[in-house]
Amino acid sequence: MNKSALYLLMFTMVVSFSSCVDYGYDYSYRVSNQTNSEIKIEVKTVEIDSIYSVSSNETKILFVTDHGLEGPKGPYFADVASDLETFVVIKNDTLISTKNYLDNASWNYNDGVYSTTVEENEFE
């Protein structure tokens, strides 16, 4: 094998291995409604602007997103403010939750799933 072919083979192997270090993961936002009535959730992100309905005692995945290419040991926690521009919970068409859903403390994170529970006492 001549030197040119050897260099080409080595270059191809390096490019192949280096392309394997970036990964893409899905991140879900899941809401559990523990109130006594249906709630509506206004969500705005870079990708979506929508209103979701979640029935009483229902758990629903509102949307799935990604955080771009990441390292191989993900998924990784990221500040919810990097995904959420607006997240407003409304009950009975007039009561707005007092909980700040743009704060990380309002969410539990586990393996790519951001989850939260809407409770009755948020609307007092």
PDB file of C-alpha atoms in Angstrom:
ATOM      1  CA  MET A   1       0.000   0.000   0.000  1.00  0.00           C
ATOM      2  CA  ASN A   2       1.487   3.368  -0.949  1.00  0.00           C
ATOM      3  CA  LYS A   3       1.690   6.363   1.391  1.00  0.00           C
ATOM      4  CA  SER A   4      -1.224   8.238  -0.233  1.00  0.00           C
ATOM      5  CA  ALA A   5      -3.594   5.330   0.254  1.00  0.00           C
ATOM      6  CA  LEU A   6      -2.418   4.898   3.852  1.00  0.00           C
ATOM      7  CA  TYR A   7      -2.979   8.602   4.606  1.00  0.00           C
ATOM      8  CA  LEU A   8      -6.413   8.486   3.008  1.00  0.00           C
ATOM      9  CA  LEU A   9      -7.331   5.436   5.075  1.00  0.00           C
ATOM     10  CA  MET A  10      -6.102   7.097   8.294  1.00  0.00           C
ATOM     11  CA  PHE A  11      -7.981  10.315   7.459  1.00  0.00           C
ATOM     12  CA  THR A  12     -11.187   8.375   6.816  1.00  0.00           C
ATOM     13  CA  MET A  13     -10.857   6.524  10.124  1.00  0.00           C
ATOM     14  CA  VAL A  14     -10.242   9.748  12.084  1.00  0.00           C
ATOM     15  CA  VAL A  15     -13.276  11.433  10.509  1.00  0.00           C
ATOM     16  CA  SER A  16     -15.425   8.365  11.200  1.00  0.00           C
ATOM     17  CA  PHE A  17     -14.406   8.198  14.852  1.00  0.00           C
ATOM     18  CA  SER A  18     -14.735  11.935  15.445  1.00  0.00           C
ATOM     19  CA  SER A  19     -18.267  11.971  14.042  1.00  0.00           C
ATOM     20  CA  CYS A  20     -19.299   9.390  16.644  1.00  0.00           C
ATOM     21  CA  VAL A  21     -18.760  11.689  19.647  1.00  0.00           C
ATOM     22  CA  ASP A  22     -21.821  13.898  19.122  1.00  0.00           C
ATOM     23  CA  TYR A  23     -25.259  12.683  20.148  1.00  0.00           C
ATOM     24  CA  GLY A  24     -28.766  14.065  19.990  1.00  0.00           C
ATOM     25  CA  TYR A  25     -31.230  13.381  22.805  1.00  0.00           C
ATOM     26  CA  ASP A  26     -34.946  14.052  23.141  1.00  0.00           C
ATOM     27  CA  TYR A  27     -36.191  16.068  26.113  1.00  0.00           C
ATOM     28  CA  SER A  28     -39.842  15.839  27.193  1.00  0.00           C
ATOM     29  CA  TYR A  29     -41.938  18.226  29.264  1.00  0.00           C
ATOM     30  CA  ARG A  30     -44.567  16.296  31.247  1.00  0.00           C
ATOM     31  CA  VAL A  31     -47.331  17.807  33.390  1.00  0.00           C
ATOM     32  CA  SER A  32     -49.565  16.097  35.953  1.00  0.00           C
ATOM     33  CA  ASN A  33     -52.817  17.855  36.784  1.00  0.00           C
ATOM     34  CA  GLN A  34     -53.726  17.186  40.411  1.00  0.00           C
ATOM     35  CA  THR A  35     -56.472  19.816  40.558  1.00  0.00           C
ATOM     36  CA  ASN A  36     -60.219  19.201  40.594  1.00  0.00           C
ATOM     37  CA  SER A  37     -60.765  20.526  37.057  1.00  0.00           C
ATOM     38  CA  GLU A  38     -59.228  20.781  33.620  1.00  0.00           C
ATOM     39  CA  ILE A  39     -56.341  23.192  33.190  1.00  0.00           C
ATOM     40  CA  LYS A  40     -55.034  24.979  30.133  1.00  0.00           C
ATOM     41  CA  ILE A  41     -51.340  25.563  29.654  1.00  0.00           C
ATOM     42  CA  GLU A  42     -49.987  28.283  27.397  1.00  0.00           C
ATOM     43  CA  VAL A  43     -46.531  27.305  26.186  1.00  0.00           C
ATOM     44  CA  LYS A  44     -44.155  29.257  24.020  1.00  0.00           C
ATOM     45  CA  THR A  45     -40.715  28.050  22.967  1.00  0.00           C
ATOM     46  CA  VAL A  46     -38.480  28.818  20.024  1.00  0.00           C
ATOM     47  CA  GLU A  47     -40.261  26.037  18.113  1.00  0.00           C
ATOM     48  CA  ILE A  48     -43.884  26.136  19.349  1.00  0.00           C
ATOM     49  CA  ASP A  49     -46.577  28.522  20.530  1.00  0.00           C
ATOM     50  CA  SER A  50     -49.544  26.488  21.710  1.00  0.00           C
ATOM     51  CA  ILE A  51     -52.237  25.932  24.326  1.00  0.00           C
ATOM     52  CA  TYR A  52     -52.661  22.470  25.845  1.00  0.00           C
ATOM     53  CA  SER A  53     -55.558  21.086  27.871  1.00  0.00           C
ATOM     54  CA  VAL A  54     -54.892  18.625  30.671  1.00  0.00           C
ATOM     55  CA  SER A  55     -57.840  16.965  32.381  1.00  0.00           C
ATOM     56  CA  SER A  56     -58.112  16.552  36.133  1.00  0.00           C
ATOM     57  CA  ASN A  57     -55.853  13.728  37.391  1.00  0.00           C
ATOM     58  CA  GLU A  58     -54.272  13.346  33.948  1.00  0.00           C
ATOM     59  CA  THR A  59     -50.564  13.294  33.117  1.00  0.00           C
ATOM     60  CA  LYS A  60     -49.594  14.475  29.650  1.00  0.00           C
ATOM     61  CA  ILE A  61     -46.390  15.041  27.721  1.00  0.00           C
ATOM     62  CA  LEU A  62     -46.832  18.508  26.272  1.00  0.00           C
ATOM     63  CA  PHE A  63     -43.916  18.579  23.873  1.00  0.00           C
ATOM     64  CA  VAL A  64     -40.566  17.049  23.040  1.00  0.00           C
ATOM     65  CA  THR A  65     -37.491  19.053  22.109  1.00  0.00           C
ATOM     66  CA  ASP A  66     -33.739  18.666  21.871  1.00  0.00           C
ATOM     67  CA  HIS A  67     -30.760  20.685  23.031  1.00  0.00           C
ATOM     68  CA  GLY A  68     -28.681  20.163  19.900  1.00  0.00           C
ATOM     69  CA  LEU A  69     -25.720  17.840  19.630  1.00  0.00           C
ATOM     70  CA  GLU A  70     -24.316  16.762  22.988  1.00  0.00           C
ATOM     71  CA  GLY A  71     -21.710  14.422  24.442  1.00  0.00           C
ATOM     72  CA  PRO A  72     -22.114  10.654  24.738  1.00  0.00           C
ATOM     73  CA  LYS A  73     -23.132  10.478  28.420  1.00  0.00           C
ATOM     74  CA  GLY A  74     -26.372  12.457  28.084  1.00  0.00           C
ATOM     75  CA  PRO A  75     -29.108  13.384  28.233  1.00  0.00           C
ATOM     76  CA  TYR A  76     -28.026  16.403  30.271  1.00  0.00           C
ATOM     77  CA  PHE A  77     -30.003  18.753  32.492  1.00  0.00           C
ATOM     78  CA  ALA A  78     -30.325  22.274  31.094  1.00  0.00           C
ATOM     79  CA  ASP A  79     -32.001  25.317  32.609  1.00  0.00           C
ATOM     80  CA  VAL A  80     -35.704  25.238  31.663  1.00  0.00           C
ATOM     81  CA  ALA A  81     -35.384  28.877  30.603  1.00  0.00           C
ATOM     82  CA  SER A  82     -33.290  27.638  27.669  1.00  0.00           C
ATOM     83  CA  ASP A  83     -36.411  25.819  26.386  1.00  0.00           C
ATOM     84  CA  LEU A  84     -39.343  27.796  27.782  1.00  0.00           C
ATOM     85  CA  GLU A  85     -40.167  31.396  26.940  1.00  0.00           C
ATOM     86  CA  THR A  86     -43.695  31.259  28.394  1.00  0.00           C
ATOM     87  CA  PHE A  87     -45.410  28.651  30.562  1.00  0.00           C
ATOM     88  CA  VAL A  88     -48.710  29.801  32.094  1.00  0.00           C
ATOM     89  CA  VAL A  89     -51.191  27.480  33.800  1.00  0.00           C
ATOM     90  CA  ILE A  90     -54.840  28.592  33.800  1.00  0.00           C
ATOM     91  CA  LYS A  91     -57.756  26.985  35.638  1.00  0.00           C
ATOM     92  CA  ASN A  92     -61.454  27.731  35.062  1.00  0.00           C
ATOM     93  CA  ASP A  93     -60.475  30.153  32.278  1.00  0.00           C
ATOM     94  CA  THR A  94     -59.665  32.899  34.794  1.00  0.00           C
ATOM     95  CA  LEU A  95     -57.397  31.640  37.584  1.00  0.00           C
ATOM     96  CA  ILE A  96     -53.675  31.805  36.847  1.00  0.00           C
ATOM     97  CA  SER A  97     -51.203  29.675  38.780  1.00  0.00           C
ATOM     98  CA  THR A  98     -48.921  31.534  41.168  1.00  0.00           C
ATOM     99  CA  LYS A  99     -46.143  28.985  40.594  1.00  0.00           C
ATOM    100  CA  ASN A 100     -43.220  30.160  38.463  1.00  0.00           C
ATOM    101  CA  TYR A 101     -42.762  27.433  35.853  1.00  0.00           C
ATOM    102  CA  LEU A 102     -39.807  29.249  34.306  1.00  0.00           C
ATOM    103  CA  ASP A 103     -37.857  28.415  37.484  1.00  0.00           C
ATOM    104  CA  ASN A 104     -35.921  25.129  37.643  1.00  0.00           C
ATOM    105  CA  ALA A 105     -37.242  24.552  41.180  1.00  0.00           C
ATOM    106  CA  SER A 106     -40.719  23.982  39.684  1.00  0.00           C
ATOM    107  CA  TRP A 107     -39.519  20.958  37.707  1.00  0.00           C
ATOM    108  CA  ASN A 108     -38.120  17.530  38.460  1.00  0.00           C
ATOM    109  CA  TYR A 109     -35.567  16.277  35.968  1.00  0.00           C
ATOM    110  CA  ASN A 110     -34.803  12.609  35.291  1.00  0.00           C
ATOM    111  CA  ASP A 111     -33.063  11.171  32.243  1.00  0.00           C
ATOM    112  CA  GLY A 112     -34.336  13.699  29.696  1.00  0.00           C
ATOM    113  CA  VAL A 113     -37.797  14.188  31.208  1.00  0.00           C
ATOM    114  CA  TYR A 114     -38.768  17.462  32.875  1.00  0.00           C
ATOM    115  CA  SER A 115     -41.892  16.835  34.962  1.00  0.00           C
ATOM    116  CA  THR A 116     -44.057  18.963  37.182  1.00  0.00           C
ATOM    117  CA  THR A 117     -47.318  18.677  39.077  1.00  0.00           C
ATOM    118  CA  VAL A 118     -50.031  21.342  39.078  1.00  0.00           C
ATOM    119  CA  GLU A 119     -51.817  21.410  42.415  1.00  0.00           C
ATOM    120  CA  GLU A 120     -54.987  23.036  43.711  1.00  0.00           C
ATOM    121  CA  ASN A 121     -53.175  25.359  46.158  1.00  0.00           C
ATOM    122  CA  GLU A 122     -51.470  27.231  43.277  1.00  0.00           C
ATOM    123  CA  PHE A 123     -54.731  29.001  42.490  1.00  0.00           C
ATOM    124  CA  GLU A 124     -55.672  30.383  45.921  1.00  0.00           C
TER     125      GLU A 124
END
